[in-house]
């Protein structure tokens, strides 16, 4: 019987759980060197902003079909990846589940962790054949949780997702930065990522959903705080990322300045979140109008930055989007 535990992997929840997981795995495997905000920026994941109309906490991870969202992010790093996912109610799930058990163990055997939907995303960092379990980090504590091989993928959401990684080529920094800007533009311009459902908005429209939800008073209080926490953190990531790479393209320093101005609004946003012993952390009802006003200012600044991204993008050819694939565009699974 075999037991493997990748003790070098240390996941900490700070950003989107996918990026928290990815950074922990790639850093431990020496497939990426640099701070988490740089990874969030280069993959375009920091720019993803989605909001449910009732401000449910699922907003933060419901940024589209995960395979379609994560694949461009990983491709921009020049990283080999294999993933599988679906609905656990499908009659073929058991076959894919057992296949995933095998390739997850193979990845762990070569020292590379696995991204896993718990929910939210976490890291499979080990296994024990004798007990038939995987060891998992969720980023909330240093303790491991376990999942039986036979329970892999089973959770209350009805979705499962696993992703492994391999060797990495090194694209030029300029190429990665340019593609990250294009990913940001796409997210900003796409109002709905989970069609045919239109109860979750993306990009620019997400600002409207967030303000409307707050002003209605009929929203999930925990979800509202979670959305705001993630929003403020990822905007700090974007500002740090652009600060690092603004020298790659003429004009990018102006977009960086827009996000620096957005950061000046964050302390005011944080002041709108209060805490008491009964309700925990929640949006102060007396501060909703202030928060909405700050979010409107932030939207205008982000719109200004995206306009600059567009101008930069238009100066360079975009073969990946202007060339029609031989087999057309694949439909969602």
GROMACS .gro file of C-alpha atoms in nm:
model
  333
    1UNK     CA    1   0.000   0.000   0.000
    2UNK     CA    2   0.123   0.349  -0.092
    3UNK     CA    3   0.100   0.672   0.102
    4UNK     CA    4   0.201   1.012  -0.040
    5UNK     CA    5   0.177   1.353   0.128
    6UNK     CA    6   0.310   1.669  -0.039
    7UNK     CA    7   0.399   1.868   0.271
    8UNK     CA    8   0.549   2.154   0.066
    9UNK     CA    9   0.198   2.257  -0.044
   10UNK     CA   10   0.052   2.527   0.179
   11UNK     CA   11  -0.278   2.672   0.066
   12UNK     CA   12  -0.409   2.991   0.224
   13UNK     CA   13  -0.746   3.144   0.141
   14UNK     CA   14  -0.705   3.506   0.032
   15UNK     CA   15  -0.807   3.550  -0.329
   16UNK     CA   16  -1.045   3.346  -0.541
   17UNK     CA   17  -1.019   2.989  -0.419
   18UNK     CA   18  -0.904   2.872  -0.762
   19UNK     CA   19  -0.605   3.108  -0.755
   20UNK     CA   20  -0.533   3.021  -0.391
   21UNK     CA   21  -0.520   2.655  -0.493
   22UNK     CA   22  -0.326   2.713  -0.814
   23UNK     CA   23  -0.060   2.926  -0.647
   24UNK     CA   24  -0.008   2.669  -0.370
   25UNK     CA   25   0.035   2.387  -0.622
   26UNK     CA   26   0.254   2.565  -0.875
   27UNK     CA   27   0.478   2.726  -0.613
   28UNK     CA   28   0.542   2.394  -0.438
   29UNK     CA   29   0.618   2.226  -0.771
   30UNK     CA   30   0.838   2.519  -0.882
   31UNK     CA   31   0.622   2.571  -1.188
   32UNK     CA   32   0.563   2.936  -1.098
   33UNK     CA   33   0.774   3.185  -0.906
   34UNK     CA   34   0.622   3.506  -0.779
   35UNK     CA   35   0.352   3.645  -0.553
   36UNK     CA   36  -0.008   3.535  -0.576
   37UNK     CA   37  -0.126   3.869  -0.715
   38UNK     CA   38   0.103   3.822  -1.014
   39UNK     CA   39  -0.047   3.480  -1.085
   40UNK     CA   40  -0.399   3.624  -1.046
   41UNK     CA   41  -0.312   3.899  -1.294
   42UNK     CA   42  -0.135   3.689  -1.557
   43UNK     CA   43  -0.417   3.433  -1.563
   44UNK     CA   44  -0.682   3.705  -1.582
   45UNK     CA   45  -0.859   3.550  -1.283
   46UNK     CA   46  -0.829   3.868  -1.076
   47UNK     CA   47  -1.047   4.050  -1.329
   48UNK     CA   48  -1.340   3.809  -1.295
   49UNK     CA   49  -1.627   3.979  -1.113
   50UNK     CA   50  -1.966   3.812  -1.086
   51UNK     CA   51  -2.267   3.892  -0.869
   52UNK     CA   52  -2.593   3.706  -0.810
   53UNK     CA   53  -2.903   3.927  -0.812
   54UNK     CA   54  -2.965   3.844  -0.443
   55UNK     CA   55  -2.594   3.866  -0.359
   56UNK     CA   56  -2.565   3.496  -0.277
   57UNK     CA   57  -2.215   3.380  -0.176
   58UNK     CA   58  -2.200   3.148  -0.477
   59UNK     CA   59  -2.146   3.466  -0.681
   60UNK     CA   60  -1.772   3.458  -0.621
   61UNK     CA   61  -1.710   3.118  -0.785
   62UNK     CA   62  -1.999   3.126  -1.037
   63UNK     CA   63  -1.794   3.308  -1.300
   64UNK     CA   64  -1.888   3.073  -1.584
   65UNK     CA   65  -1.829   2.721  -1.711
   66UNK     CA   66  -1.516   2.639  -1.515
   67UNK     CA   67  -1.337   2.454  -1.794
   68UNK     CA   68  -1.397   2.742  -2.034
   69UNK     CA   69  -1.286   2.998  -1.774
   70UNK     CA   70  -0.980   2.819  -1.641
   71UNK     CA   71  -0.840   2.687  -1.970
   72UNK     CA   72  -0.743   3.030  -2.112
   73UNK     CA   73  -0.594   3.122  -1.774
   74UNK     CA   74  -0.368   2.817  -1.764
   75UNK     CA   75  -0.288   2.837  -2.135
   76UNK     CA   76  -0.157   3.191  -2.084
   77UNK     CA   77   0.101   3.054  -1.840
   78UNK     CA   78   0.224   2.804  -2.099
   79UNK     CA   79   0.129   2.525  -1.861
   80UNK     CA   80   0.017   2.174  -1.955
   81UNK     CA   81  -0.307   2.075  -1.786
   82UNK     CA   82  -0.574   1.805  -1.783
   83UNK     CA   83  -0.909   1.845  -1.613
   84UNK     CA   84  -1.241   1.668  -1.585
   85UNK     CA   85  -1.570   1.779  -1.438
   86UNK     CA   86  -1.944   1.746  -1.466
   87UNK     CA   87  -2.257   1.670  -1.270
   88UNK     CA   88  -2.257   1.389  -1.020
   89UNK     CA   89  -2.614   1.298  -1.118
   90UNK     CA   90  -2.501   1.177  -1.460
   91UNK     CA   91  -2.516   0.796  -1.484
   92UNK     CA   92  -2.156   0.782  -1.611
   93UNK     CA   93  -2.019   0.975  -1.312
   94UNK     CA   94  -1.896   0.661  -1.131
   95UNK     CA   95  -1.675   0.567  -1.426
   96UNK     CA   96  -1.517   0.912  -1.453
   97UNK     CA   97  -1.480   0.924  -1.076
   98UNK     CA   98  -1.276   0.605  -1.062
   99UNK     CA   99  -1.067   0.714  -1.358
  100UNK     CA  100  -0.998   1.045  -1.180
  101UNK     CA  101  -0.884   0.859  -0.869
  102UNK     CA  102  -0.610   0.699  -1.077
  103UNK     CA  103  -0.480   1.009  -1.254
  104UNK     CA  104  -0.496   1.217  -0.936
  105UNK     CA  105  -0.269   0.963  -0.765
  106UNK     CA  106  -0.034   0.967  -1.065
  107UNK     CA  107   0.000   1.346  -1.035
  108UNK     CA  108   0.068   1.322  -0.662
  109UNK     CA  109   0.326   1.050  -0.727
  110UNK     CA  110   0.532   1.297  -0.934
  111UNK     CA  111   0.498   1.569  -0.670
  112UNK     CA  112   0.225   1.791  -0.817
  113UNK     CA  113  -0.095   1.866  -0.627
  114UNK     CA  114  -0.444   1.866  -0.774
  115UNK     CA  115  -0.715   2.132  -0.778
  116UNK     CA  116  -1.043   1.994  -0.644
  117UNK     CA  117  -1.393   2.136  -0.600
  118UNK     CA  118  -1.476   2.078  -0.231
  119UNK     CA  119  -1.666   2.333  -0.258
  120UNK     CA  120  -1.505   2.592  -0.307
  121UNK     CA  121  -1.176   2.501  -0.475
  122UNK     CA  122  -0.907   2.336  -0.268
  123UNK     CA  123  -0.598   2.119  -0.312
  124UNK     CA  124  -0.561   1.743  -0.304
  125UNK     CA  125  -0.211   1.711  -0.158
  126UNK     CA  126  -0.184   1.342  -0.073
  127UNK     CA  127  -0.339   0.998  -0.058
  128UNK     CA  128  -0.329   0.676   0.145
  129UNK     CA  129  -0.416   0.352  -0.031
  130UNK     CA  130  -0.457   0.159   0.294
  131UNK     CA  131  -0.741   0.386   0.408
  132UNK     CA  132  -0.847   0.468   0.048
  133UNK     CA  133  -0.849   0.842   0.118
  134UNK     CA  134  -0.721   1.166  -0.030
  135UNK     CA  135  -0.578   1.443   0.191
  136UNK     CA  136  -0.716   1.788   0.115
  137UNK     CA  137  -0.635   2.146   0.210
  138UNK     CA  138  -0.919   2.400   0.200
  139UNK     CA  139  -0.701   2.700   0.287
  140UNK     CA  140  -0.895   2.792   0.600
  141UNK     CA  141  -0.668   2.602   0.838
  142UNK     CA  142  -0.346   2.403   0.833
  143UNK     CA  143  -0.534   2.081   0.909
  144UNK     CA  144  -0.602   1.824   0.639
  145UNK     CA  145  -0.948   1.695   0.565
  146UNK     CA  146  -1.000   1.359   0.401
  147UNK     CA  147  -1.221   1.231   0.120
  148UNK     CA  148  -1.271   0.863   0.052
  149UNK     CA  149  -1.186   0.748  -0.299
  150UNK     CA  150  -1.549   0.634  -0.329
  151UNK     CA  151  -1.672   0.983  -0.231
  152UNK     CA  152  -1.449   1.179  -0.468
  153UNK     CA  153  -1.653   1.455  -0.631
  154UNK     CA  154  -1.959   1.413  -0.412
  155UNK     CA  155  -2.076   1.736  -0.247
  156UNK     CA  156  -2.396   1.933  -0.190
  157UNK     CA  157  -2.358   2.139  -0.511
  158UNK     CA  158  -2.396   1.844  -0.745
  159UNK     CA  159  -2.086   1.946  -0.944
  160UNK     CA  160  -1.742   1.789  -0.943
  161UNK     CA  161  -1.411   1.921  -1.077
  162UNK     CA  162  -1.049   1.802  -1.070
  163UNK     CA  163  -0.746   1.946  -1.251
  164UNK     CA  164  -0.384   1.836  -1.278
  165UNK     CA  165  -0.078   2.010  -1.423
  166UNK     CA  166   0.242   1.916  -1.602
  167UNK     CA  167   0.542   2.083  -1.758
  168UNK     CA  168   0.552   2.453  -1.837
  169UNK     CA  169   0.702   2.642  -2.127
  170UNK     CA  170   0.794   3.008  -2.070
  171UNK     CA  171   0.595   3.254  -2.284
  172UNK     CA  172   0.739   3.604  -2.292
  173UNK     CA  173   0.612   3.836  -2.021
  174UNK     CA  174   0.482   4.080  -2.283
  175UNK     CA  175   0.275   3.804  -2.449
  176UNK     CA  176   0.128   3.696  -2.116
  177UNK     CA  177   0.047   4.052  -2.011
  178UNK     CA  178  -0.122   4.132  -2.343
  179UNK     CA  179  -0.336   3.820  -2.324
  180UNK     CA  180  -0.429   3.897  -1.962
  181UNK     CA  181  -0.560   4.237  -2.077
  182UNK     CA  182  -0.767   4.067  -2.346
  183UNK     CA  183  -0.909   3.824  -2.092
  184UNK     CA  184  -1.000   4.124  -1.874
  185UNK     CA  185  -1.178   4.292  -2.167
  186UNK     CA  186  -1.373   3.975  -2.240
  187UNK     CA  187  -1.488   3.944  -1.880
  188UNK     CA  188  -1.586   4.311  -1.863
  189UNK     CA  189  -1.787   4.290  -2.186
  190UNK     CA  190  -1.968   3.961  -2.117
  191UNK     CA  191  -2.280   4.032  -1.909
  192UNK     CA  192  -2.384   3.671  -1.848
  193UNK     CA  193  -2.149   3.374  -1.815
  194UNK     CA  194  -2.406   3.114  -1.706
  195UNK     CA  195  -2.667   3.136  -1.981
  196UNK     CA  196  -2.953   3.058  -2.015
  197UNK     CA  197  -2.969   3.176  -1.652
  198UNK     CA  198  -2.952   3.553  -1.617
  199UNK     CA  199  -2.958   3.581  -1.238
  200UNK     CA  200  -2.578   3.615  -1.223
  201UNK     CA  201  -2.409   3.911  -1.392
  202UNK     CA  202  -2.046   3.942  -1.499
  203UNK     CA  203  -1.806   4.229  -1.555
  204UNK     CA  204  -1.954   4.574  -1.593
  205UNK     CA  205  -2.311   4.450  -1.534
  206UNK     CA  206  -2.201   4.293  -1.204
  207UNK     CA  207  -2.164   4.643  -1.061
  208UNK     CA  208  -2.530   4.712  -1.142
  209UNK     CA  209  -2.641   4.385  -0.985
  210UNK     CA  210  -2.441   4.461  -0.671
  211UNK     CA  211  -2.580   4.813  -0.631
  212UNK     CA  212  -2.936   4.705  -0.710
  213UNK     CA  213  -2.914   4.418  -0.464
  214UNK     CA  214  -2.789   4.644  -0.186
  215UNK     CA  215  -3.049   4.911  -0.255
  216UNK     CA  216  -3.333   4.656  -0.258
  217UNK     CA  217  -3.254   4.551   0.100
  218UNK     CA  218  -3.356   4.195   0.005
  219UNK     CA  219  -3.020   4.020  -0.018
  220UNK     CA  220  -2.807   3.757   0.150
  221UNK     CA  221  -2.611   3.944   0.417
  222UNK     CA  222  -2.328   3.696   0.441
  223UNK     CA  223  -2.306   3.680   0.064
  224UNK     CA  224  -2.290   4.059   0.035
  225UNK     CA  225  -1.991   4.072   0.270
  226UNK     CA  226  -1.820   3.780   0.095
  227UNK     CA  227  -1.864   3.946  -0.245
  228UNK     CA  228  -1.727   4.274  -0.114
  229UNK     CA  229  -1.431   4.106   0.058
  230UNK     CA  230  -1.337   3.924  -0.262
  231UNK     CA  231  -1.397   4.232  -0.476
  232UNK     CA  232  -1.172   4.452  -0.263
  233UNK     CA  233  -0.897   4.192  -0.242
  234UNK     CA  234  -0.892   4.121  -0.616
  235UNK     CA  235  -0.884   4.493  -0.698
  236UNK     CA  236  -0.576   4.519  -0.477
  237UNK     CA  237  -0.432   4.225  -0.673
  238UNK     CA  238  -0.498   4.400  -1.004
  239UNK     CA  239  -0.339   4.723  -0.883
  240UNK     CA  240  -0.029   4.535  -0.764
  241UNK     CA  241  -0.010   4.338  -1.089
  242UNK     CA  242  -0.036   4.645  -1.312
  243UNK     CA  243   0.218   4.824  -1.095
  244UNK     CA  244   0.462   4.542  -1.177
  245UNK     CA  245   0.395   4.514  -1.551
  246UNK     CA  246   0.297   4.868  -1.655
  247UNK     CA  247   0.632   4.910  -1.830
  248UNK     CA  248   0.551   4.634  -2.080
  249UNK     CA  249   0.319   4.851  -2.294
  250UNK     CA  250   0.292   5.222  -2.356
  251UNK     CA  251  -0.026   5.354  -2.196
  252UNK     CA  252  -0.059   5.075  -1.942
  253UNK     CA  253   0.064   5.308  -1.668
  254UNK     CA  254  -0.259   5.507  -1.716
  255UNK     CA  255  -0.466   5.196  -1.649
  256UNK     CA  256  -0.247   5.130  -1.347
  257UNK     CA  257  -0.322   5.483  -1.223
  258UNK     CA  258  -0.697   5.417  -1.257
  259UNK     CA  259  -0.672   5.112  -1.032
  260UNK     CA  260  -0.455   5.305  -0.785
  261UNK     CA  261  -0.736   5.561  -0.769
  262UNK     CA  262  -0.984   5.277  -0.717
  263UNK     CA  263  -0.779   5.157  -0.420
  264UNK     CA  264  -0.831   5.494  -0.253
  265UNK     CA  265  -1.203   5.407  -0.239
  266UNK     CA  266  -1.146   5.074  -0.061
  267UNK     CA  267  -1.111   5.212   0.295
  268UNK     CA  268  -1.450   5.380   0.254
  269UNK     CA  269  -1.600   5.051   0.133
  270UNK     CA  270  -1.453   4.865   0.430
  271UNK     CA  271  -1.605   5.120   0.668
  272UNK     CA  272  -1.950   5.020   0.537
  273UNK     CA  273  -1.903   4.668   0.676
  274UNK     CA  274  -1.974   4.642   1.047
  275UNK     CA  275  -1.983   4.358   1.296
  276UNK     CA  276  -2.189   4.268   1.600
  277UNK     CA  277  -2.233   3.956   1.807
  278UNK     CA  278  -2.573   3.864   1.666
  279UNK     CA  279  -2.545   3.926   1.293
  280UNK     CA  280  -2.169   3.895   1.254
  281UNK     CA  281  -2.014   4.096   0.972
  282UNK     CA  282  -2.275   4.269   0.756
  283UNK     CA  283  -2.333   4.579   0.547
  284UNK     CA  284  -2.440   4.868   0.768
  285UNK     CA  285  -2.793   4.959   0.648
  286UNK     CA  286  -2.716   5.326   0.711
  287UNK     CA  287  -2.411   5.302   0.483
  288UNK     CA  288  -2.572   5.135   0.181
  289UNK     CA  289  -2.608   5.460  -0.013
  290UNK     CA  290  -2.245   5.548   0.056
  291UNK     CA  291  -2.128   5.204  -0.053
  292UNK     CA  292  -2.332   5.225  -0.375
  293UNK     CA  293  -2.185   5.568  -0.450
  294UNK     CA  294  -1.832   5.435  -0.399
  295UNK     CA  295  -1.907   5.137  -0.623
  296UNK     CA  296  -2.029   5.371  -0.895
  297UNK     CA  297  -1.702   5.563  -0.877
  298UNK     CA  298  -1.509   5.236  -0.887
  299UNK     CA  299  -1.703   5.123  -1.195
  300UNK     CA  300  -1.613   5.443  -1.378
  301UNK     CA  301  -1.245   5.397  -1.293
  302UNK     CA  302  -1.249   5.036  -1.404
  303UNK     CA  303  -1.425   5.134  -1.727
  304UNK     CA  304  -1.146   5.384  -1.788
  305UNK     CA  305  -0.884   5.114  -1.736
  306UNK     CA  306  -1.060   4.868  -1.969
  307UNK     CA  307  -1.080   5.138  -2.238
  308UNK     CA  308  -0.701   5.165  -2.215
  309UNK     CA  309  -0.671   4.786  -2.233
  310UNK     CA  310  -0.871   4.797  -2.556
  311UNK     CA  311  -0.647   5.060  -2.710
  312UNK     CA  312  -0.338   4.854  -2.626
  313UNK     CA  313  -0.494   4.532  -2.756
  314UNK     CA  314  -0.590   4.693  -3.088
  315UNK     CA  315  -0.227   4.781  -3.157
  316UNK     CA  316  -0.131   4.412  -3.187
  317UNK     CA  317  -0.265   4.119  -3.391
  318UNK     CA  318  -0.477   3.866  -3.204
  319UNK     CA  319  -0.444   3.543  -3.400
  320UNK     CA  320  -0.615   3.328  -3.138
  321UNK     CA  321  -0.939   3.522  -3.180
  322UNK     CA  322  -0.920   3.621  -3.546
  323UNK     CA  323  -0.840   3.274  -3.684
  324UNK     CA  324  -1.134   3.037  -3.729
  325UNK     CA  325  -1.059   2.696  -3.585
  326UNK     CA  326  -1.072   2.404  -3.827
  327UNK     CA  327  -1.341   2.233  -3.622
  328UNK     CA  328  -1.529   2.545  -3.523
  329UNK     CA  329  -1.616   2.644  -3.168
  330UNK     CA  330  -1.692   2.371  -2.918
  331UNK     CA  331  -2.024   2.386  -2.737
  332UNK     CA  332  -2.051   2.357  -2.356
  333UNK     CA  333  -2.044   2.004  -2.222
   0.00000   0.00000   0.00000
